[in-house]
Amino acid sequence: MSAPAAPRPTLSTPSPATEPAATTTAATTATTTTTSRRRGLLDWRVRFAILSVIWGFSFLLIKVGTEAFAPFQVALGRVLFGALALLAVLLVRREPLPRGLRTWGHLTVAALLLNTAPFSLFAYAELSIPSSLAGICNATSPLWGMALSLVALSEDRPTRRRFAGLGLGFLGVLTVLGAWNGFSGVDAKGTAFALLASLCYPVGWIYVRRTLAGTPGSPVALTGGQLMVSTLQLALVSALFTSAPTSFPLWPTLSVVALGALGTGMALQMQYGLVTEVGPTTAQMVTYFIPVIATTAGVLVLGEQLHWNTPAGAAIVLAGAALTQTRAAARRPA
């Protein structure tokens, strides 16, 4: 995603292994009932498609937003309206925000790694690179994550298939950038910012996995708190390094509002529902549709140029990312 990328949710993907151990039977029953109701309202495949489109269009919205606002201001609007959207959900559900100084301390670091830094970097990147290239760079997050997890997470063991996926993925990056032409026509600074933003996500995921796994509170409450902290961080940075906007043009303003309320708030809520209903493995497949939609939106809506190496390299990146996500089958006892 720039969306989290992914999705890349802001916090670690909720799963039975990371849910609080003190979940009551009543809460479990209520969750099951709510999930059943949601299933009846809208099929998960439809929600999956909507989520893919929302996150795919996020890069277009960033591009439009930077036409009128400074990158830090685009990032600030994104987390602000995302936080408001999730706080509205918490208000309807009557769920409290996380408690405890330790939890909020970890959320502060998580906000920096998963929101403040990558959202700002993507906005700065799109000052000089197409939104389609930013979307493709976002797809490298699983590759960075695989490389980092081999060092930071002892349970993630390297395999030949995953190493092959890592190598294939970065070959795809070189293809997108046209390495054989000496990277001509590619803004090195903007591309580096986008790749650095994509690196922030797995660093943040590893941090969250080590510090916040099992923390009491729903994923929505934790993410809402995290976005609130990110809003404060970006408000401070924007006040120090940018000037207040003198006007609020319609389309850039609507783009920032949609980027936050839909691309950060509603999208995360939808992803949590998908994880609950169909599991994290299926839900994370949205990652592979984001660059396709981002490229299509950039070409058709913004008129960005598309060369053959861009879709070809993107396909190679996605194939490599898919290989890095494979796990060896568990051995059966003899």
Short mmCIF file of C-alpha atoms in Angstrom, two decimals:
data_model
loop_
_atom_site.label_atom_id
_atom_site.label_comp_id
_atom_site.label_asym_id
_atom_site.label_seq_id
_atom_site.Cartn_x
_atom_site.Cartn_y
_atom_site.Cartn_z
CA MET A 1 0.00 0.00 0.00
CA SER A 2 1.20 2.87 -0.44
CA ALA A 3 -1.01 1.31 0.69
CA PRO A 4 0.58 -0.70 2.50
CA ALA A 5 1.77 -1.69 0.53
CA ALA A 6 0.69 -3.46 1.56
CA PRO A 7 -1.25 -4.25 1.59
CA ARG A 8 0.23 -4.45 3.28
CA PRO A 9 -1.88 -3.38 6.55
CA THR A 10 -0.43 -0.75 8.79
CA LEU A 11 -0.05 -3.24 11.60
CA SER A 12 0.76 -6.90 11.44
CA THR A 13 -1.90 -8.96 9.76
CA PRO A 14 -4.29 -10.30 12.37
CA SER A 15 -4.22 -14.05 12.65
CA PRO A 16 -5.03 -16.62 15.29
CA ALA A 17 -1.38 -16.64 16.34
CA THR A 18 -1.28 -12.90 17.06
CA GLU A 19 -4.70 -12.29 18.52
CA PRO A 20 -4.76 -11.49 22.27
CA ALA A 21 -4.87 -14.62 24.36
CA ALA A 22 -7.51 -13.15 26.64
CA THR A 23 -10.25 -13.14 24.00
CA THR A 24 -13.54 -13.97 25.69
CA THR A 25 -16.13 -16.40 24.41
CA ALA A 26 -18.65 -13.58 24.11
CA ALA A 27 -16.26 -11.50 22.01
CA THR A 28 -15.49 -14.48 19.80
CA THR A 29 -19.19 -15.15 19.30
CA ALA A 30 -19.83 -11.50 18.48
CA THR A 31 -17.01 -11.48 15.95
CA THR A 32 -18.33 -14.63 14.33
CA THR A 33 -21.82 -13.15 14.13
CA THR A 34 -20.50 -9.90 12.64
CA THR A 35 -18.42 -11.80 10.09
CA SER A 36 -21.43 -13.87 9.08
CA ARG A 37 -23.45 -10.72 8.55
CA ARG A 38 -20.73 -9.19 6.42
CA ARG A 39 -20.53 -12.30 4.29
CA GLY A 40 -24.19 -11.96 3.55
CA LEU A 41 -23.90 -8.28 2.63
CA LEU A 42 -21.07 -8.44 0.12
CA ASP A 43 -19.15 -11.39 -1.29
CA TRP A 44 -15.46 -11.42 -0.32
CA ARG A 45 -14.40 -11.49 -3.98
CA VAL A 46 -16.17 -8.20 -4.57
CA ARG A 47 -14.51 -6.66 -1.52
CA PHE A 48 -11.15 -8.05 -2.67
CA ALA A 49 -11.61 -6.35 -6.06
CA ILE A 50 -12.66 -3.06 -4.42
CA LEU A 51 -9.62 -3.18 -2.12
CA SER A 52 -7.30 -3.80 -5.08
CA VAL A 53 -8.74 -0.82 -6.95
CA ILE A 54 -8.55 1.49 -3.92
CA TRP A 55 -4.92 0.68 -3.18
CA GLY A 56 -4.00 0.65 -6.87
CA PHE A 57 -5.43 4.15 -7.31
CA SER A 58 -3.60 5.43 -4.21
CA PHE A 59 -0.54 6.29 -6.28
CA LEU A 60 -2.63 8.31 -8.71
CA LEU A 61 -4.19 10.18 -5.77
CA ILE A 62 -0.75 10.96 -4.37
CA LYS A 63 0.32 12.33 -7.75
CA VAL A 64 -2.72 14.59 -7.98
CA GLY A 65 -2.33 15.70 -4.37
CA THR A 66 1.27 16.84 -4.90
CA GLU A 67 0.09 19.20 -7.66
CA ALA A 68 -1.19 21.60 -4.98
CA PHE A 69 0.32 20.49 -1.67
CA ALA A 70 3.81 19.78 -0.35
CA PRO A 71 4.67 16.07 0.05
CA PHE A 72 4.61 16.29 3.87
CA GLN A 73 1.16 17.90 3.65
CA VAL A 74 -0.13 15.11 1.39
CA ALA A 75 1.14 12.54 3.88
CA LEU A 76 -0.40 14.52 6.76
CA GLY A 77 -3.81 14.64 5.09
CA ARG A 78 -3.57 10.93 4.37
CA VAL A 79 -3.00 9.87 7.97
CA LEU A 80 -5.39 12.48 9.35
CA PHE A 81 -8.38 11.37 7.30
CA GLY A 82 -7.37 7.73 7.73
CA ALA A 83 -7.34 8.16 11.49
CA LEU A 84 -10.73 9.89 11.44
CA ALA A 85 -12.20 7.04 9.41
CA LEU A 86 -10.94 4.36 11.84
CA LEU A 87 -11.92 6.41 14.89
CA ALA A 88 -15.44 6.58 13.48
CA VAL A 89 -15.45 2.76 13.25
CA LEU A 90 -14.25 2.50 16.86
CA LEU A 91 -16.93 4.94 17.96
CA VAL A 92 -19.66 2.89 16.29
CA ARG A 93 -18.29 -0.32 17.81
CA ARG A 94 -17.66 1.37 21.18
CA GLU A 95 -14.13 0.03 21.23
CA PRO A 96 -11.47 1.86 23.27
CA LEU A 97 -8.09 2.98 22.02
CA PRO A 98 -5.01 1.08 23.24
CA ARG A 99 -3.81 1.72 26.76
CA GLY A 100 -0.43 1.79 28.43
CA LEU A 101 2.68 3.92 27.92
CA ARG A 102 4.63 0.93 26.62
CA THR A 103 2.05 0.23 23.92
CA TRP A 104 1.92 3.87 22.83
CA GLY A 105 5.70 4.01 22.79
CA HIS A 106 5.84 1.08 20.37
CA LEU A 107 3.00 2.59 18.32
CA THR A 108 5.07 5.77 17.99
CA VAL A 109 7.94 3.84 16.40
CA ALA A 110 5.52 1.81 14.27
CA ALA A 111 3.85 5.03 13.06
CA LEU A 112 7.22 6.40 11.98
CA LEU A 113 8.21 3.24 10.10
CA LEU A 114 4.84 2.29 8.59
CA ASN A 115 3.16 5.64 7.99
CA THR A 116 5.13 8.85 8.48
CA ALA A 117 8.31 7.83 6.62
CA PRO A 118 6.92 5.76 3.70
CA PHE A 119 3.93 8.03 3.03
CA SER A 120 6.23 11.07 2.91
CA LEU A 121 8.81 9.29 0.75
CA PHE A 122 6.21 8.15 -1.79
CA ALA A 123 4.83 11.70 -2.00
CA TYR A 124 8.32 13.12 -2.57
CA ALA A 125 9.08 10.38 -5.09
CA GLU A 126 6.04 11.22 -7.19
CA LEU A 127 7.25 14.78 -7.66
CA SER A 128 9.68 13.36 -10.23
CA ILE A 129 8.57 9.82 -11.20
CA PRO A 130 5.29 8.53 -12.68
CA SER A 131 2.67 7.12 -10.33
CA SER A 132 2.90 3.82 -12.22
CA LEU A 133 6.61 3.47 -11.35
CA ALA A 134 5.86 4.27 -7.70
CA GLY A 135 3.25 1.50 -7.69
CA ILE A 136 5.74 -0.98 -9.11
CA CYS A 137 8.38 0.04 -6.56
CA ASN A 138 5.81 -0.60 -3.85
CA ALA A 139 5.59 -4.22 -5.03
CA THR A 140 9.21 -4.77 -3.95
CA SER A 141 8.18 -4.73 -0.27
CA PRO A 142 7.88 -8.56 -0.08
CA LEU A 143 11.40 -8.82 -1.54
CA TRP A 144 12.85 -6.48 1.08
CA GLY A 145 10.82 -8.30 3.71
CA MET A 146 12.20 -11.68 2.73
CA ALA A 147 15.79 -10.40 2.81
CA LEU A 148 15.33 -8.75 6.21
CA SER A 149 13.42 -11.65 7.78
CA LEU A 150 16.31 -14.01 7.08
CA VAL A 151 18.43 -11.83 9.36
CA ALA A 152 15.92 -10.59 11.92
CA LEU A 153 13.45 -13.49 12.30
CA SER A 154 14.94 -16.82 13.27
CA GLU A 155 11.80 -18.75 12.27
CA ASP A 156 12.12 -17.64 8.63
CA ARG A 157 14.62 -20.05 7.14
CA PRO A 158 16.14 -19.45 3.70
CA THR A 159 15.31 -21.89 0.92
CA ARG A 160 16.57 -22.11 -2.63
CA ARG A 161 13.12 -21.15 -3.92
CA ARG A 162 12.98 -18.02 -1.78
CA PHE A 163 16.51 -17.01 -2.73
CA ALA A 164 15.55 -17.51 -6.37
CA GLY A 165 12.50 -15.29 -5.82
CA LEU A 166 14.69 -12.59 -4.27
CA GLY A 167 17.08 -12.64 -7.21
CA LEU A 168 14.24 -12.73 -9.74
CA GLY A 169 12.49 -9.83 -8.06
CA PHE A 170 15.48 -7.53 -8.18
CA LEU A 171 16.11 -8.57 -11.78
CA GLY A 172 12.59 -7.30 -12.42
CA VAL A 173 13.46 -3.99 -10.75
CA LEU A 174 16.45 -3.60 -13.08
CA THR A 175 14.17 -4.39 -16.02
CA VAL A 176 11.66 -1.72 -14.99
CA LEU A 177 14.44 0.84 -14.65
CA GLY A 178 16.03 -0.08 -18.01
CA ALA A 179 19.45 -0.97 -16.62
CA TRP A 180 20.81 -1.86 -20.09
CA ASN A 181 20.31 1.78 -21.12
CA GLY A 182 22.23 3.08 -18.14
CA PHE A 183 18.95 3.96 -16.37
CA SER A 184 18.44 6.80 -18.84
CA GLY A 185 15.10 8.56 -18.54
CA VAL A 186 14.65 7.43 -14.93
CA ASP A 187 14.89 9.94 -12.10
CA ALA A 188 17.35 8.28 -9.72
CA LYS A 189 16.37 10.35 -6.67
CA GLY A 190 12.64 9.79 -7.05
CA THR A 191 13.08 6.07 -7.69
CA ALA A 192 15.39 5.76 -4.68
CA PHE A 193 12.76 7.46 -2.50
CA ALA A 194 10.07 5.03 -3.71
CA LEU A 195 12.27 1.99 -3.10
CA LEU A 196 13.24 3.32 0.34
CA ALA A 197 9.56 3.79 1.14
CA SER A 198 8.94 0.17 0.18
CA LEU A 199 11.79 -0.89 2.46
CA CYS A 200 10.20 0.94 5.40
CA TYR A 201 7.20 -1.42 5.43
CA PRO A 202 8.99 -4.71 6.16
CA VAL A 203 11.22 -2.97 8.72
CA GLY A 204 8.06 -1.77 10.42
CA TRP A 205 6.38 -5.18 10.17
CA ILE A 206 9.34 -6.87 11.84
CA TYR A 207 9.33 -4.25 14.60
CA VAL A 208 5.60 -4.66 15.17
CA ARG A 209 5.88 -8.44 15.15
CA ARG A 210 8.53 -8.29 17.87
CA THR A 211 6.94 -5.65 20.08
CA LEU A 212 3.17 -5.51 19.58
CA ALA A 213 2.17 -9.10 18.81
CA GLY A 214 -0.39 -10.17 21.42
CA THR A 215 -1.07 -6.61 22.60
CA PRO A 216 -4.65 -6.30 23.89
CA GLY A 217 -6.95 -4.50 21.50
CA SER A 218 -8.34 -5.06 18.04
CA PRO A 219 -6.23 -4.39 14.92
CA VAL A 220 -8.51 -1.45 14.11
CA ALA A 221 -7.92 0.11 17.55
CA LEU A 222 -4.15 -0.35 17.32
CA THR A 223 -4.01 1.00 13.78
CA GLY A 224 -6.26 3.92 14.69
CA GLY A 225 -3.92 4.81 17.53
CA GLN A 226 -0.93 4.44 15.25
CA LEU A 227 -2.44 6.80 12.66
CA MET A 228 -3.19 9.33 15.40
CA VAL A 229 0.48 9.31 16.41
CA SER A 230 1.55 9.61 12.77
CA THR A 231 -0.77 12.61 12.39
CA LEU A 232 1.01 14.35 15.27
CA GLN A 233 4.43 13.49 13.79
CA LEU A 234 3.56 14.82 10.35
CA ALA A 235 1.81 17.90 11.76
CA LEU A 236 5.06 18.80 13.53
CA VAL A 237 7.23 18.09 10.47
CA SER A 238 4.87 20.02 8.17
CA ALA A 239 4.88 23.02 10.52
CA LEU A 240 8.68 23.05 10.59
CA PHE A 241 9.48 22.42 6.92
CA THR A 242 6.53 23.63 4.84
CA SER A 243 4.37 26.71 4.50
CA ALA A 244 0.64 26.57 5.05
CA PRO A 245 -1.34 26.10 1.79
CA THR A 246 -2.67 29.35 0.38
CA SER A 247 -5.54 27.61 -1.41
CA PHE A 248 -7.28 24.26 -1.56
CA PRO A 249 -7.94 23.36 -5.22
CA LEU A 250 -10.83 20.95 -5.64
CA TRP A 251 -9.22 17.88 -7.22
CA PRO A 252 -5.99 17.80 -5.20
CA THR A 253 -7.99 18.32 -2.01
CA LEU A 254 -10.46 15.57 -2.84
CA SER A 255 -7.54 13.31 -3.77
CA VAL A 256 -5.92 13.74 -0.35
CA VAL A 257 -9.23 13.20 1.44
CA ALA A 258 -9.91 10.03 -0.58
CA LEU A 259 -6.33 8.85 -0.09
CA GLY A 260 -6.83 9.01 3.67
CA ALA A 261 -10.46 8.04 4.19
CA LEU A 262 -10.56 5.34 1.51
CA GLY A 263 -6.98 4.31 0.81
CA THR A 264 -5.86 4.26 4.44
CA GLY A 265 -8.96 4.07 6.63
CA MET A 266 -11.63 2.09 4.79
CA ALA A 267 -9.11 -0.09 2.94
CA LEU A 268 -7.49 -1.31 6.16
CA GLN A 269 -10.90 -2.06 7.63
CA MET A 270 -11.78 -4.07 4.50
CA GLN A 271 -8.51 -5.98 4.65
CA TYR A 272 -9.04 -6.99 8.27
CA GLY A 273 -12.46 -8.33 7.24
CA LEU A 274 -10.90 -10.33 4.40
CA VAL A 275 -8.24 -11.79 6.68
CA THR A 276 -10.92 -12.87 9.13
CA GLU A 277 -13.07 -14.44 6.42
CA VAL A 278 -10.64 -16.03 3.94
CA GLY A 279 -7.33 -15.99 5.81
CA PRO A 280 -4.14 -13.93 5.48
CA THR A 281 -2.70 -15.94 2.58
CA THR A 282 -5.61 -15.14 0.26
CA ALA A 283 -6.00 -11.60 1.57
CA GLN A 284 -2.36 -10.71 0.89
CA MET A 285 -2.78 -11.65 -2.77
CA VAL A 286 -4.08 -8.10 -3.23
CA THR A 287 -0.39 -7.12 -3.34
CA TYR A 288 -0.05 -8.57 -6.83
CA PHE A 289 -2.92 -6.54 -8.29
CA ILE A 290 -1.80 -3.13 -6.96
CA PRO A 291 0.99 -2.40 -9.50
CA VAL A 292 -1.22 -3.56 -12.38
CA ILE A 293 -3.99 -1.16 -11.37
CA ALA A 294 -1.53 1.64 -10.52
CA THR A 295 0.05 1.35 -13.98
CA THR A 296 -3.32 1.21 -15.74
CA ALA A 297 -4.60 4.23 -13.82
CA GLY A 298 -1.45 6.23 -14.49
CA VAL A 299 -1.57 5.55 -18.23
CA LEU A 300 -5.31 5.97 -18.79
CA VAL A 301 -6.11 8.78 -16.35
CA LEU A 302 -2.87 10.77 -16.11
CA GLY A 303 -1.55 9.99 -19.61
CA GLU A 304 1.75 8.61 -18.35
CA GLN A 305 4.00 6.95 -20.92
CA LEU A 306 4.36 3.19 -20.84
CA HIS A 307 7.37 1.40 -22.30
CA TRP A 308 7.55 -2.36 -22.82
CA ASN A 309 10.07 -2.86 -20.00
CA THR A 310 7.70 -1.42 -17.37
CA PRO A 311 4.97 -4.11 -17.51
CA ALA A 312 7.55 -6.81 -18.30
CA GLY A 313 9.67 -5.85 -15.30
CA ALA A 314 6.59 -5.55 -13.08
CA ALA A 315 5.59 -9.11 -13.99
CA ILE A 316 9.08 -10.34 -13.06
CA VAL A 317 8.95 -8.43 -9.75
CA LEU A 318 5.58 -9.98 -8.88
CA ALA A 319 6.80 -13.47 -9.80
CA GLY A 320 9.81 -13.03 -7.55
CA ALA A 321 7.66 -11.65 -4.73
CA ALA A 322 5.35 -14.66 -5.02
CA LEU A 323 8.31 -17.04 -4.72
CA THR A 324 9.60 -15.29 -1.59
CA GLN A 325 6.23 -15.81 0.09
CA THR A 326 6.23 -19.58 -0.34
CA ARG A 327 6.83 -21.77 2.67
CA ALA A 328 8.09 -25.31 2.80
CA ALA A 329 5.39 -27.82 3.65
CA ALA A 330 5.44 -28.95 7.25
CA ARG A 331 7.01 -32.35 7.73
CA ARG A 332 4.70 -35.07 8.95
CA PRO A 333 5.86 -37.17 11.86
CA ALA A 334 7.06 -40.61 10.85
#
